[in-house]
Coordinates of N, CA and C in Angstrom, one line a residue:
M1 N 40.9 -164.2 94.9 CA 40.1 -165.2 94.2 C 41.1 -166.0 93.3
T2 N 41.0 -167.3 93.5 CA 42.0 -168.2 92.7 C 41.5 -168.4 91.3
D3 N 40.2 -168.5 91.0 CA 39.8 -168.8 89.7 C 38.6 -167.8 89.3
P4 N 39.0 -166.7 88.7 CA 37.9 -165.7 88.3 C 37.0 -166.2 87.2
I5 N 37.5 -167.2 86.3 CA 36.6 -167.7 85.3 C 35.5 -168.6 85.9
A6 N 35.9 -169.4 86.8 CA 34.9 -170.2 87.5 C 33.9 -169.4 88.2
D7 N 34.3 -168.3 88.8 CA 33.4 -167.3 89.5 C 32.5 -166.7 88.5
Y8 N 33.0 -166.3 87.3 CA 32.1 -165.8 86.2 C 31.0 -166.8 85.8
L9 N 31.4 -168.0 85.6 CA 30.5 -169.0 85.2 C 29.5 -169.4 86.3
T10 N 29.9 -169.4 87.5 CA 29.0 -169.7 88.6 C 28.0 -168.6 88.8
R11 N 28.4 -167.3 88.7 CA 27.5 -166.2 88.8 C 26.4 -166.3 87.7
L12 N 26.8 -166.6 86.4 CA 25.9 -166.8 85.4 C 24.9 -167.9 85.6
R13 N 25.5 -169.1 86.1 CA 24.7 -170.3 86.4 C 23.7 -170.0 87.4
N14 N 24.1 -169.3 88.5 CA 23.2 -169.0 89.6 C 22.1 -168.0 89.2
A15 N 22.4 -167.1 88.4 CA 21.4 -166.1 87.9 C 20.4 -166.8 87.0
L16 N 20.8 -167.7 86.2 CA 19.9 -168.4 85.3 C 19.0 -169.3 86.1
K17 N 19.5 -170.0 87.2 CA 18.7 -170.8 88.0 C 17.6 -170.0 88.8
A18 N 18.0 -168.8 89.2 CA 17.1 -167.9 89.9 C 16.2 -167.1 89.0
K19 N 16.3 -167.3 87.7 CA 15.5 -166.6 86.7 C 15.7 -165.1 86.7
H20 N 16.9 -164.6 87.0 CA 17.2 -163.2 87.0 C 17.2 -162.7 85.6
K21 N 16.9 -161.4 85.4 CA 16.9 -160.8 84.0 C 18.3 -160.3 83.8
V22 N 19.0 -159.7 84.8 CA 20.3 -159.2 84.7 C 21.2 -159.7 85.8
V23 N 22.5 -159.9 85.4 CA 23.5 -160.3 86.4 C 24.7 -159.4 86.3
E24 N 25.3 -159.0 87.4 CA 26.4 -158.1 87.4 C 27.6 -158.9 87.9
I25 N 28.7 -158.8 87.1 CA 29.9 -159.5 87.3 C 31.1 -158.6 87.3
P26 N 32.1 -158.7 88.2 CA 33.3 -157.9 88.2 C 34.0 -158.1 86.8
A27 N 34.5 -157.0 86.2 CA 35.1 -157.1 84.9 C 36.5 -157.4 84.9
S28 N 37.0 -158.1 83.8 CA 38.4 -158.2 83.4 C 38.4 -158.4 81.9
N29 N 39.5 -158.2 81.3 CA 39.6 -158.3 79.8 C 39.1 -159.7 79.3
L30 N 39.5 -160.8 80.0 CA 39.1 -162.1 79.6 C 37.6 -162.3 79.8
K31 N 37.0 -161.8 80.8 CA 35.6 -162.0 81.0 C 34.8 -161.2 80.0
I32 N 35.3 -160.0 79.6 CA 34.7 -159.2 78.6 C 34.7 -159.9 77.2
E33 N 35.8 -160.5 76.9 CA 35.9 -161.3 75.6 C 35.0 -162.5 75.6
M34 N 34.9 -163.2 76.8 CA 34.0 -164.3 76.9 C 32.5 -163.9 76.7
T35 N 32.2 -162.7 77.3 CA 30.8 -162.2 77.2 C 30.5 -161.8 75.7
K36 N 31.5 -161.3 75.0 CA 31.3 -160.9 73.6 C 31.0 -162.2 72.8
I37 N 31.7 -163.3 73.1 CA 31.4 -164.5 72.4 C 30.0 -165.0 72.7
L38 N 29.6 -165.0 74.0 CA 28.2 -165.4 74.4 C 27.2 -164.6 73.7
K39 N 27.4 -163.3 73.5 CA 26.5 -162.4 72.8 C 26.4 -162.7 71.3
E40 N 27.5 -162.9 70.6 CA 27.5 -163.1 69.2 C 27.0 -164.5 68.9
K41 N 27.1 -165.5 69.8 CA 26.5 -166.8 69.6 C 25.0 -166.9 70.0
G42 N 24.5 -165.8 70.6 CA 23.1 -165.8 70.9 C 22.7 -166.4 72.2
Y43 N 23.6 -166.6 73.1 CA 23.3 -167.1 74.4 C 22.8 -166.1 75.4
I44 N 23.2 -164.8 75.2 CA 22.7 -163.7 76.1 C 22.0 -162.7 75.2
L45 N 21.2 -161.8 75.8 CA 20.5 -160.8 75.0 C 21.5 -159.6 74.7
N46 N 22.1 -159.1 75.8 CA 23.0 -158.0 75.6 C 23.9 -157.9 76.9
Y47 N 24.9 -157.0 76.8 CA 25.8 -156.7 77.9 C 26.2 -155.3 77.9
K48 N 26.6 -154.8 79.1 CA 27.1 -153.4 79.2 C 28.2 -153.4 80.2
I49 N 29.3 -152.7 79.8 CA 30.5 -152.6 80.7 C 30.4 -151.3 81.4
D50 N 30.3 -151.4 82.8 CA 30.1 -150.2 83.6 C 31.4 -150.0 84.4
E51 N 32.1 -148.9 84.0 CA 33.4 -148.6 84.6 C 33.3 -147.6 85.8
E52 N 32.1 -147.1 86.1 CA 31.9 -146.1 87.1 C 31.8 -146.7 88.5
K53 N 31.5 -147.9 88.7 CA 31.3 -148.5 90.0 C 32.6 -148.5 90.9
N54 N 33.6 -149.0 90.4 CA 34.9 -149.1 91.1 C 36.0 -149.1 90.1
Y55 N 37.2 -149.3 90.6 CA 38.4 -149.3 89.7 C 38.4 -150.4 88.7
Q56 N 37.9 -151.6 89.1 CA 37.9 -152.7 88.3 C 36.8 -152.6 87.2
G57 N 35.6 -152.1 87.6 CA 34.5 -152.0 86.7 C 33.7 -153.3 86.8
S58 N 32.5 -153.3 86.1 CA 31.7 -154.5 86.1 C 31.0 -154.7 84.8
I59 N 30.5 -155.9 84.6 CA 29.8 -156.3 83.3 C 28.4 -156.6 83.8
K60 N 27.4 -155.9 83.2 CA 26.0 -156.2 83.4 C 25.5 -157.0 82.2
I61 N 25.1 -158.2 82.4 CA 24.7 -159.1 81.4 C 23.2 -159.3 81.4
A62 N 22.5 -159.1 80.3 CA 21.0 -159.3 80.2 C 20.9 -160.8 79.7
L63 N 20.3 -161.6 80.6 CA 20.1 -163.0 80.3 C 19.0 -163.3 79.3
K64 N 19.1 -164.4 78.6 CA 18.1 -164.7 77.5 C 17.3 -165.9 77.9
Y65 N 16.0 -165.9 77.8 CA 15.1 -167.0 78.1 C 14.1 -167.2 77.0
H66 N 13.6 -168.4 76.9 CA 12.6 -168.8 75.9 C 11.3 -168.0 76.2
P67 N 10.7 -167.4 75.2 CA 9.5 -166.5 75.4 C 8.3 -167.3 75.9
V68 N 8.1 -168.5 75.5 CA 6.9 -169.3 75.9 C 7.1 -170.0 77.3
D69 N 8.1 -170.8 77.4 CA 8.1 -171.6 78.6 C 9.2 -171.1 79.6
G70 N 9.9 -170.1 79.3 CA 10.9 -169.5 80.2 C 12.2 -170.2 80.5
T71 N 12.5 -171.2 79.7 CA 13.7 -171.9 79.9 C 14.9 -171.0 79.4
P72 N 16.0 -171.1 80.1 CA 17.2 -170.3 79.7 C 17.8 -170.7 78.4
A73 N 18.4 -169.8 77.7 CA 19.1 -170.1 76.4 C 20.3 -170.9 76.7
I74 N 21.0 -170.7 77.9 CA 22.2 -171.5 78.3 C 21.7 -172.7 79.1
K75 N 21.9 -173.9 78.6 CA 21.5 -175.1 79.4 C 22.7 -175.4 80.4
T76 N 23.9 -175.4 79.9 CA 25.0 -175.8 80.7 C 26.2 -174.9 80.5
L77 N 26.9 -174.5 81.6 CA 28.2 -173.8 81.6 C 29.2 -174.7 82.3
K78 N 30.2 -175.2 81.6 CA 31.1 -176.2 82.2 C 32.5 -175.7 82.1
R79 N 33.2 -175.6 83.2 CA 34.6 -175.1 83.3 C 35.4 -176.3 83.0
I80 N 36.4 -176.2 82.0 CA 37.2 -177.3 81.6 C 38.6 -177.2 82.2
S81 N 39.3 -176.2 81.9 CA 40.7 -175.9 82.3 C 40.6 -175.3 83.7
K82 N 41.2 -175.9 84.7 CA 41.2 -175.3 86.1 C 42.6 -174.9 86.5
P83 N 42.7 -174.1 87.5 CA 44.1 -173.7 88.0 C 44.9 -174.9 88.4
G84 N 44.3 -176.0 88.9 CA 45.1 -177.1 89.4 C 45.4 -178.1 88.2
L85 N 44.6 -178.0 87.1 CA 44.8 -178.9 86.0 C 44.4 -178.2 84.7
R86 N 45.4 -177.6 84.1 CA 45.2 -176.9 82.8 C 44.9 -177.9 81.7
R87 N 44.0 -177.5 80.8 CA 43.7 -178.4 79.6 C 44.0 -177.6 78.4
Y88 N 44.9 -178.1 77.6 CA 45.3 -177.5 76.3 C 45.0 -178.5 75.2
C89 N 44.8 -177.9 74.0 CA 44.6 -178.7 72.8 C 45.3 -178.1 71.6
N90 N 45.7 -179.0 70.7 CA 46.4 -178.4 69.5 C 45.3 -178.4 68.4
T91 N 45.7 -178.0 67.2 CA 44.7 -177.8 66.1 C 43.9 -179.1 65.8
D92 N 44.6 -180.2 65.9 CA 43.9 -181.5 65.6 C 42.9 -182.0 66.6
S93 N 43.1 -181.6 67.9 CA 42.3 -182.2 69.0 C 41.4 -181.1 69.6
I94 N 41.0 -180.1 68.8 CA 40.0 -179.2 69.3 C 38.6 -179.9 69.5
P95 N 38.0 -179.8 70.7 CA 36.8 -180.6 71.0 C 35.6 -180.0 70.3
R96 N 34.6 -180.9 69.9 CA 33.3 -180.5 69.4 C 32.3 -180.7 70.6
V97 N 31.6 -179.6 70.9 CA 30.7 -179.7 72.0 C 29.3 -180.0 71.5
L98 N 28.7 -181.1 72.0 CA 27.4 -181.6 71.6 C 27.3 -181.7 70.1
N99 N 28.4 -182.3 69.5 CA 28.5 -182.6 68.1 C 28.3 -181.3 67.2
G100 N 28.8 -180.2 67.7 CA 28.8 -178.9 67.0 C 27.6 -178.0 67.4
L101 N 26.7 -178.4 68.3 CA 25.6 -177.6 68.7 C 26.0 -176.6 69.8
G102 N 27.0 -177.0 70.6 CA 27.5 -176.1 71.7 C 28.8 -175.4 71.2
V103 N 29.3 -174.6 72.2 CA 30.5 -173.8 71.9 C 31.6 -174.1 72.9
A104 N 32.8 -174.3 72.5 CA 33.9 -174.4 73.4 C 34.7 -173.0 73.3
I105 N 34.9 -172.4 74.4 CA 35.7 -171.1 74.4 C 37.1 -171.4 74.7
L106 N 38.0 -171.0 73.8 CA 39.5 -171.2 74.0 C 40.2 -169.9 74.1
S107 N 41.3 -170.0 74.9 CA 42.2 -168.9 75.0 C 43.5 -169.2 74.2
T108 N 43.7 -168.5 73.1 CA 44.7 -168.8 72.1 C 45.7 -167.7 72.0
S109 N 46.7 -167.8 71.1 CA 47.6 -166.7 70.8 C 46.9 -165.6 70.0
K110 N 45.8 -166.0 69.4 CA 45.0 -165.0 68.6 C 43.9 -164.4 69.4
G111 N 43.9 -164.7 70.7 CA 42.8 -164.1 71.6 C 41.9 -165.1 72.1
V112 N 40.8 -164.7 72.7 CA 39.8 -165.6 73.2 C 38.8 -165.8 72.0
I113 N 38.7 -167.1 71.6 CA 37.9 -167.4 70.4 C 37.1 -168.7 70.6
T114 N 36.2 -169.0 69.7 CA 35.4 -170.3 69.8 C 36.2 -171.4 69.1
D115 N 35.7 -172.6 69.3 CA 36.3 -173.8 68.7 C 36.3 -173.7 67.2
K116 N 35.2 -173.3 66.6 CA 35.1 -173.2 65.2 C 36.1 -172.2 64.6
E117 N 36.3 -171.0 65.2 CA 37.2 -170.0 64.8 C 38.7 -170.6 64.9
A118 N 38.9 -171.3 66.0 CA 40.3 -171.9 66.2 C 40.6 -172.9 65.1
K119 N 39.6 -173.7 64.7 CA 39.9 -174.6 63.6 C 40.1 -173.9 62.3
D120 N 39.4 -172.8 62.0 CA 39.6 -172.0 60.8 C 41.0 -171.3 60.8
L121 N 41.4 -170.8 62.0 CA 42.7 -170.2 62.1 C 43.8 -171.1 62.3
K122 N 43.5 -172.4 62.5 CA 44.5 -173.5 62.7 C 45.4 -173.1 63.9
V123 N 44.8 -172.8 65.0 CA 45.5 -172.6 66.3 C 44.9 -173.4 67.4
G124 N 45.7 -173.7 68.4 CA 45.3 -174.4 69.5 C 45.4 -173.5 70.7
G125 N 45.1 -174.0 71.9 CA 45.2 -173.2 73.1 C 44.5 -173.8 74.3
E126 N 44.3 -173.0 75.3 CA 43.7 -173.5 76.6 C 42.2 -173.6 76.4
I127 N 41.5 -174.7 76.7 CA 40.1 -174.8 76.7 C 39.5 -174.2 78.0
L128 N 38.9 -173.1 77.9 CA 38.4 -172.4 79.1 C 37.1 -173.1 79.6
C129 N 36.1 -173.2 78.7 CA 34.8 -173.7 79.1 C 34.0 -174.2 77.9
Y130 N 32.9 -175.0 78.2 CA 31.9 -175.4 77.2 C 30.6 -174.7 77.6
V131 N 29.9 -174.3 76.5 CA 28.6 -173.6 76.7 C 27.6 -174.3 75.7
Y132 N 26.5 -174.7 76.3 CA 25.4 -175.3 75.4 C 24.1 -175.2 76.2

């Protein structure tokens, strides 16, 4: 697989379109950190790391929907930095997603963090994806 992050986002996107309650994704440290950010920002209900399936393990993510009309909490998942064209930003050029309503997930020297945390820590890095 050439782009595991794009695969992660596509699996989430497909599960949301199909109105699944749970989606299972092959695990990696980067995907686990991205899932933690989605949980703490309220885009997903919960997640569980299952290491019994195979050597790699898997992440089971419980998706979040609006209780009345059933719309998903995640409207858009957009991959920014791709293997063919990496996108980096410094402290001054960290993007704001939907004027601060969305979240940009960055891979920095301080770990995988959100755009707001990167501004507070004054670090730049690779822009992995936008979530809103």
